[in-house]
Amino acid sequence: MKKIESIEQYQELIHRDTPTAIKYYTTWCPDCKNFDRFITDIIAERSDLEWVEMDAEQFQEIAESNEVRGIPSLLVFQKGEKVGHLHSKFAKTPDQVRDYLNELPLQTT
């Protein structure tokens, strides 16, 4: 998964027509490590999404502005709008993540 390195990169990604899934994480988070164990398979299944990750501590202002209250959190953006927010307590299993992604109101381009 590609890592967001700048605010400019973040802004460019969230404004794309293609939906962008952003995983918010920290390096010390045990739940983030568990999430990483199964997310690769889901990324392969959902090639319709651009997948990136963002360090919630490095980009604390952006995380706060997106109401990231726990990690890992998975947010999806399309055309500058947040279309989905999976909070950490609902991101514990592959099925929870798949169900969340399947319910997203994505626009086709």
C-alpha atoms as an extended CHARMM CRD file, in Angstrom:
* protein
*
       109  EXT
         1         1  MET       CA              0.0000000000        0.0000000000        0.0000000000  PROA      1               0.0000000000
         2         2  LYS       CA              1.3650000000        3.3880000000       -0.9900000000  PROA      2               0.0000000000
         3         3  LYS       CA              2.0400000000        5.8010000000        1.8890000000  PROA      3               0.0000000000
         4         4  ILE       CA              0.8450000000        9.4050000000        1.7960000000  PROA      4               0.0000000000
         5         5  GLU       CA              3.8970000000       11.6190000000        2.2490000000  PROA      5               0.0000000000
         6         6  SER       CA              2.4500000000       15.1410000000        1.9780000000  PROA      6               0.0000000000
         7         7  ILE       CA             -0.6870000000       17.2250000000        2.3830000000  PROA      7               0.0000000000
         8         8  GLU       CA             -0.5510000000       17.9680000000       -1.3450000000  PROA      8               0.0000000000
         9         9  GLN       CA             -0.5360000000       14.2610000000       -2.1840000000  PROA      9               0.0000000000
        10        10  TYR       CA             -3.4940000000       13.7160000000        0.1620000000  PROA      10              0.0000000000
        11        11  GLN       CA             -5.4570000000       16.5640000000       -1.4660000000  PROA      11              0.0000000000
        12        12  GLU       CA             -4.7840000000       15.2110000000       -4.9540000000  PROA      12              0.0000000000
        13        13  LEU       CA             -5.8780000000       11.6880000000       -4.0040000000  PROA      13              0.0000000000
        14        14  ILE       CA             -9.1570000000       12.6150000000       -2.3170000000  PROA      14              0.0000000000
        15        15  HSD       CA            -10.2620000000       14.7200000000       -5.2920000000  PROA      15              0.0000000000
        16        16  ARG       CA             -9.8990000000       11.9570000000       -7.8690000000  PROA      16              0.0000000000
        17        17  ASP       CA            -12.8630000000       10.4870000000       -9.7210000000  PROA      17              0.0000000000
        18        18  THR       CA            -11.5810000000        7.0530000000       -8.7080000000  PROA      18              0.0000000000
        19        19  PRO       CA            -12.4870000000        6.3130000000       -5.0730000000  PROA      19              0.0000000000
        20        20  THR       CA             -9.5120000000        6.4240000000       -2.7040000000  PROA      20              0.0000000000
        21        21  ALA       CA             -9.3960000000        4.2580000000        0.4270000000  PROA      21              0.0000000000
        22        22  ILE       CA             -7.1510000000        5.7190000000        3.1230000000  PROA      22              0.0000000000
        23        23  LYS       CA             -6.0480000000        3.5650000000        6.0320000000  PROA      23              0.0000000000
        24        24  TYR       CA             -5.1650000000        5.6950000000        9.0520000000  PROA      24              0.0000000000
        25        25  TYR       CA             -2.6100000000        3.9590000000       11.2670000000  PROA      25              0.0000000000
        26        26  THR       CA              0.2670000000        4.4490000000       13.6820000000  PROA      26              0.0000000000
        27        27  THR       CA              3.4660000000        2.4300000000       13.9140000000  PROA      27              0.0000000000
        28        28  TRP       CA              2.7870000000        1.3160000000       17.5010000000  PROA      28              0.0000000000
        29        29  CYS       CA             -0.8500000000        0.1830000000       17.0460000000  PROA      29              0.0000000000
        30        30  PRO       CA             -1.4280000000       -3.5860000000       17.5630000000  PROA      30              0.0000000000
        31        31  ASP       CA             -4.8450000000       -3.4680000000       15.8490000000  PROA      31              0.0000000000
        32        32  CYS       CA             -3.1560000000       -1.8900000000       12.8030000000  PROA      32              0.0000000000
        33        33  LYS       CA             -0.8020000000       -4.8640000000       12.5830000000  PROA      33              0.0000000000
        34        34  ASN       CA             -3.7820000000       -7.2400000000       12.7380000000  PROA      34              0.0000000000
        35        35  PHE       CA             -5.5480000000       -5.2100000000       10.0210000000  PROA      35              0.0000000000
        36        36  ASP       CA             -2.4400000000       -5.5020000000        7.8190000000  PROA      36              0.0000000000
        37        37  ARG       CA             -2.6180000000       -9.3070000000        8.0600000000  PROA      37              0.0000000000
        38        38  PHE       CA             -5.8420000000       -9.4700000000        6.0540000000  PROA      38              0.0000000000
        39        39  ILE       CA             -6.0990000000       -6.2350000000        4.0710000000  PROA      39              0.0000000000
        40        40  THR       CA             -3.8620000000       -7.4370000000        1.2000000000  PROA      40              0.0000000000
        41        41  ASP       CA             -6.5130000000       -9.9400000000        0.0730000000  PROA      41              0.0000000000
        42        42  ILE       CA             -9.2180000000       -7.2730000000        0.2160000000  PROA      42              0.0000000000
        43        43  ILE       CA             -7.0680000000       -4.8480000000       -1.7920000000  PROA      43              0.0000000000
        44        44  ALA       CA             -6.7250000000       -7.5300000000       -4.4870000000  PROA      44              0.0000000000
        45        45  GLU       CA            -10.5130000000       -8.0340000000       -4.5010000000  PROA      45              0.0000000000
        46        46  ARG       CA            -11.2640000000       -4.2940000000       -4.6620000000  PROA      46              0.0000000000
        47        47  SER       CA             -9.0870000000       -3.0310000000       -7.4770000000  PROA      47              0.0000000000
        48        48  ASP       CA            -11.7900000000       -0.4100000000       -8.1660000000  PROA      48              0.0000000000
        49        49  LEU       CA            -10.3250000000        1.5620000000       -5.2500000000  PROA      49              0.0000000000
        50        50  GLU       CA             -7.0050000000        3.4000000000       -4.9700000000  PROA      50              0.0000000000
        51        51  TRP       CA             -5.4540000000        2.1560000000       -1.6950000000  PROA      51              0.0000000000
        52        52  VAL       CA             -3.1350000000        4.3170000000        0.4150000000  PROA      52              0.0000000000
        53        53  GLU       CA             -2.1540000000        4.6610000000        4.0490000000  PROA      53              0.0000000000
        54        54  MET       CA             -1.5930000000        7.7130000000        6.2020000000  PROA      54              0.0000000000
        55        55  ASP       CA              0.2030000000        7.9640000000        9.5380000000  PROA      55              0.0000000000
        56        56  ALA       CA             -2.3710000000        9.4830000000       11.8980000000  PROA      56              0.0000000000
        57        57  GLU       CA              0.3530000000       10.9800000000       14.1020000000  PROA      57              0.0000000000
        58        58  GLN       CA              2.3230000000       12.5100000000       11.2460000000  PROA      58              0.0000000000
        59        59  PHE       CA             -0.8470000000       14.0740000000        9.8050000000  PROA      59              0.0000000000
        60        60  GLN       CA             -2.7420000000       14.6880000000       13.0350000000  PROA      60              0.0000000000
        61        61  GLU       CA             -4.6360000000       17.7610000000       11.7670000000  PROA      61              0.0000000000
        62        62  ILE       CA             -5.9970000000       15.8670000000        8.7680000000  PROA      62              0.0000000000
        63        63  ALA       CA             -6.9370000000       12.8880000000       10.9410000000  PROA      63              0.0000000000
        64        64  GLU       CA             -8.7690000000       15.1830000000       13.3640000000  PROA      64              0.0000000000
        65        65  SER       CA            -10.5550000000       17.0560000000       10.5640000000  PROA      65              0.0000000000
        66        66  ASN       CA            -11.7920000000       13.6890000000        9.2650000000  PROA      66              0.0000000000
        67        67  GLU       CA            -12.9740000000       12.6660000000       12.7570000000  PROA      67              0.0000000000
        68        68  VAL       CA            -10.5310000000        9.7700000000       13.0520000000  PROA      68              0.0000000000
        69        69  ARG       CA            -11.0210000000        8.8160000000       16.6970000000  PROA      69              0.0000000000
        70        70  GLY       CA             -9.3570000000        5.4040000000       16.6840000000  PROA      70              0.0000000000
        71        71  ILE       CA             -6.9110000000        3.4390000000       14.6140000000  PROA      71              0.0000000000
        72        72  PRO       CA             -6.9250000000        1.7190000000       12.2960000000  PROA      72              0.0000000000
        73        73  SER       CA             -9.6840000000        3.6070000000       10.5260000000  PROA      73              0.0000000000
        74        74  LEU       CA            -10.5300000000        3.2300000000        6.8580000000  PROA      74              0.0000000000
        75        75  LEU       CA            -11.9580000000        6.2710000000        5.0760000000  PROA      75              0.0000000000
        76        76  VAL       CA            -13.0220000000        6.4200000000        1.4520000000  PROA      76              0.0000000000
        77        77  PHE       CA            -13.0660000000        9.6240000000       -0.5870000000  PROA      77              0.0000000000
        78        78  GLN       CA            -14.3380000000       10.3470000000       -4.0690000000  PROA      78              0.0000000000
        79        79  LYS       CA            -14.3800000000       13.6900000000       -5.8920000000  PROA      79              0.0000000000
        80        80  GLY       CA            -13.4150000000       15.5510000000       -2.7110000000  PROA      80              0.0000000000
        81        81  GLU       CA            -16.1800000000       14.0260000000       -0.5710000000  PROA      81              0.0000000000
        82        82  LYS       CA            -15.8260000000       11.5280000000        2.2550000000  PROA      82              0.0000000000
        83        83  VAL       CA            -18.1730000000        8.7060000000        1.2250000000  PROA      83              0.0000000000
        84        84  GLY       CA            -17.3300000000        6.2500000000        3.9840000000  PROA      84              0.0000000000
        85        85  HSD       CA            -15.7090000000        5.9710000000        7.4060000000  PROA      85              0.0000000000
        86        86  LEU       CA            -15.0180000000        2.6120000000        9.0200000000  PROA      86              0.0000000000
        87        87  HSD       CA            -14.1040000000        3.2080000000       12.6680000000  PROA      87              0.0000000000
        88        88  SER       CA            -11.4680000000        1.0300000000       14.2850000000  PROA      88              0.0000000000
        89        89  LYS       CA            -13.9110000000       -0.9250000000       16.4520000000  PROA      89              0.0000000000
        90        90  PHE       CA            -15.6540000000       -2.1610000000       13.2690000000  PROA      90              0.0000000000
        91        91  ALA       CA            -12.4210000000       -2.9750000000       11.3990000000  PROA      91              0.0000000000
        92        92  LYS       CA            -11.4030000000       -6.0870000000       13.3380000000  PROA      92              0.0000000000
        93        93  THR       CA            -12.2070000000       -8.7880000000       10.7660000000  PROA      93              0.0000000000
        94        94  PRO       CA            -12.0210000000       -9.1990000000        6.9830000000  PROA      94              0.0000000000
        95        95  ASP       CA            -15.8070000000       -9.6390000000        6.8200000000  PROA      95              0.0000000000
        96        96  GLN       CA            -16.4120000000       -6.3340000000        8.6180000000  PROA      96              0.0000000000
        97        97  VAL       CA            -14.1820000000       -4.5220000000        6.1290000000  PROA      97              0.0000000000
        98        98  ARG       CA            -15.7430000000       -6.2690000000        3.1100000000  PROA      98              0.0000000000
        99        99  ASP       CA            -19.2750000000       -5.4650000000        4.3120000000  PROA      99              0.0000000000
       100       100  TYR       CA            -18.3240000000       -1.8130000000        4.8000000000  PROA      100             0.0000000000
       101       101  LEU       CA            -16.8000000000       -1.5510000000        1.3260000000  PROA      101             0.0000000000
       102       102  ASN       CA            -19.7860000000       -3.2600000000       -0.3030000000  PROA      102             0.0000000000
       103       103  GLU       CA            -22.1630000000       -0.6940000000        1.2130000000  PROA      103             0.0000000000
       104       104  LEU       CA            -20.2870000000        2.4060000000        0.0100000000  PROA      104             0.0000000000
       105       105  PRO       CA            -22.2750000000        4.8270000000       -2.1780000000  PROA      105             0.0000000000
       106       106  LEU       CA            -19.6230000000        5.0620000000       -4.9050000000  PROA      106             0.0000000000
       107       107  GLN       CA            -20.1850000000        6.9540000000       -8.1440000000  PROA      107             0.0000000000
       108       108  THR       CA            -19.2610000000        5.2800000000      -11.3910000000  PROA      108             0.0000000000
       109       109  THR       CA            -17.1940000000        7.4050000000      -13.7120000000  PROA      109             0.0000000000
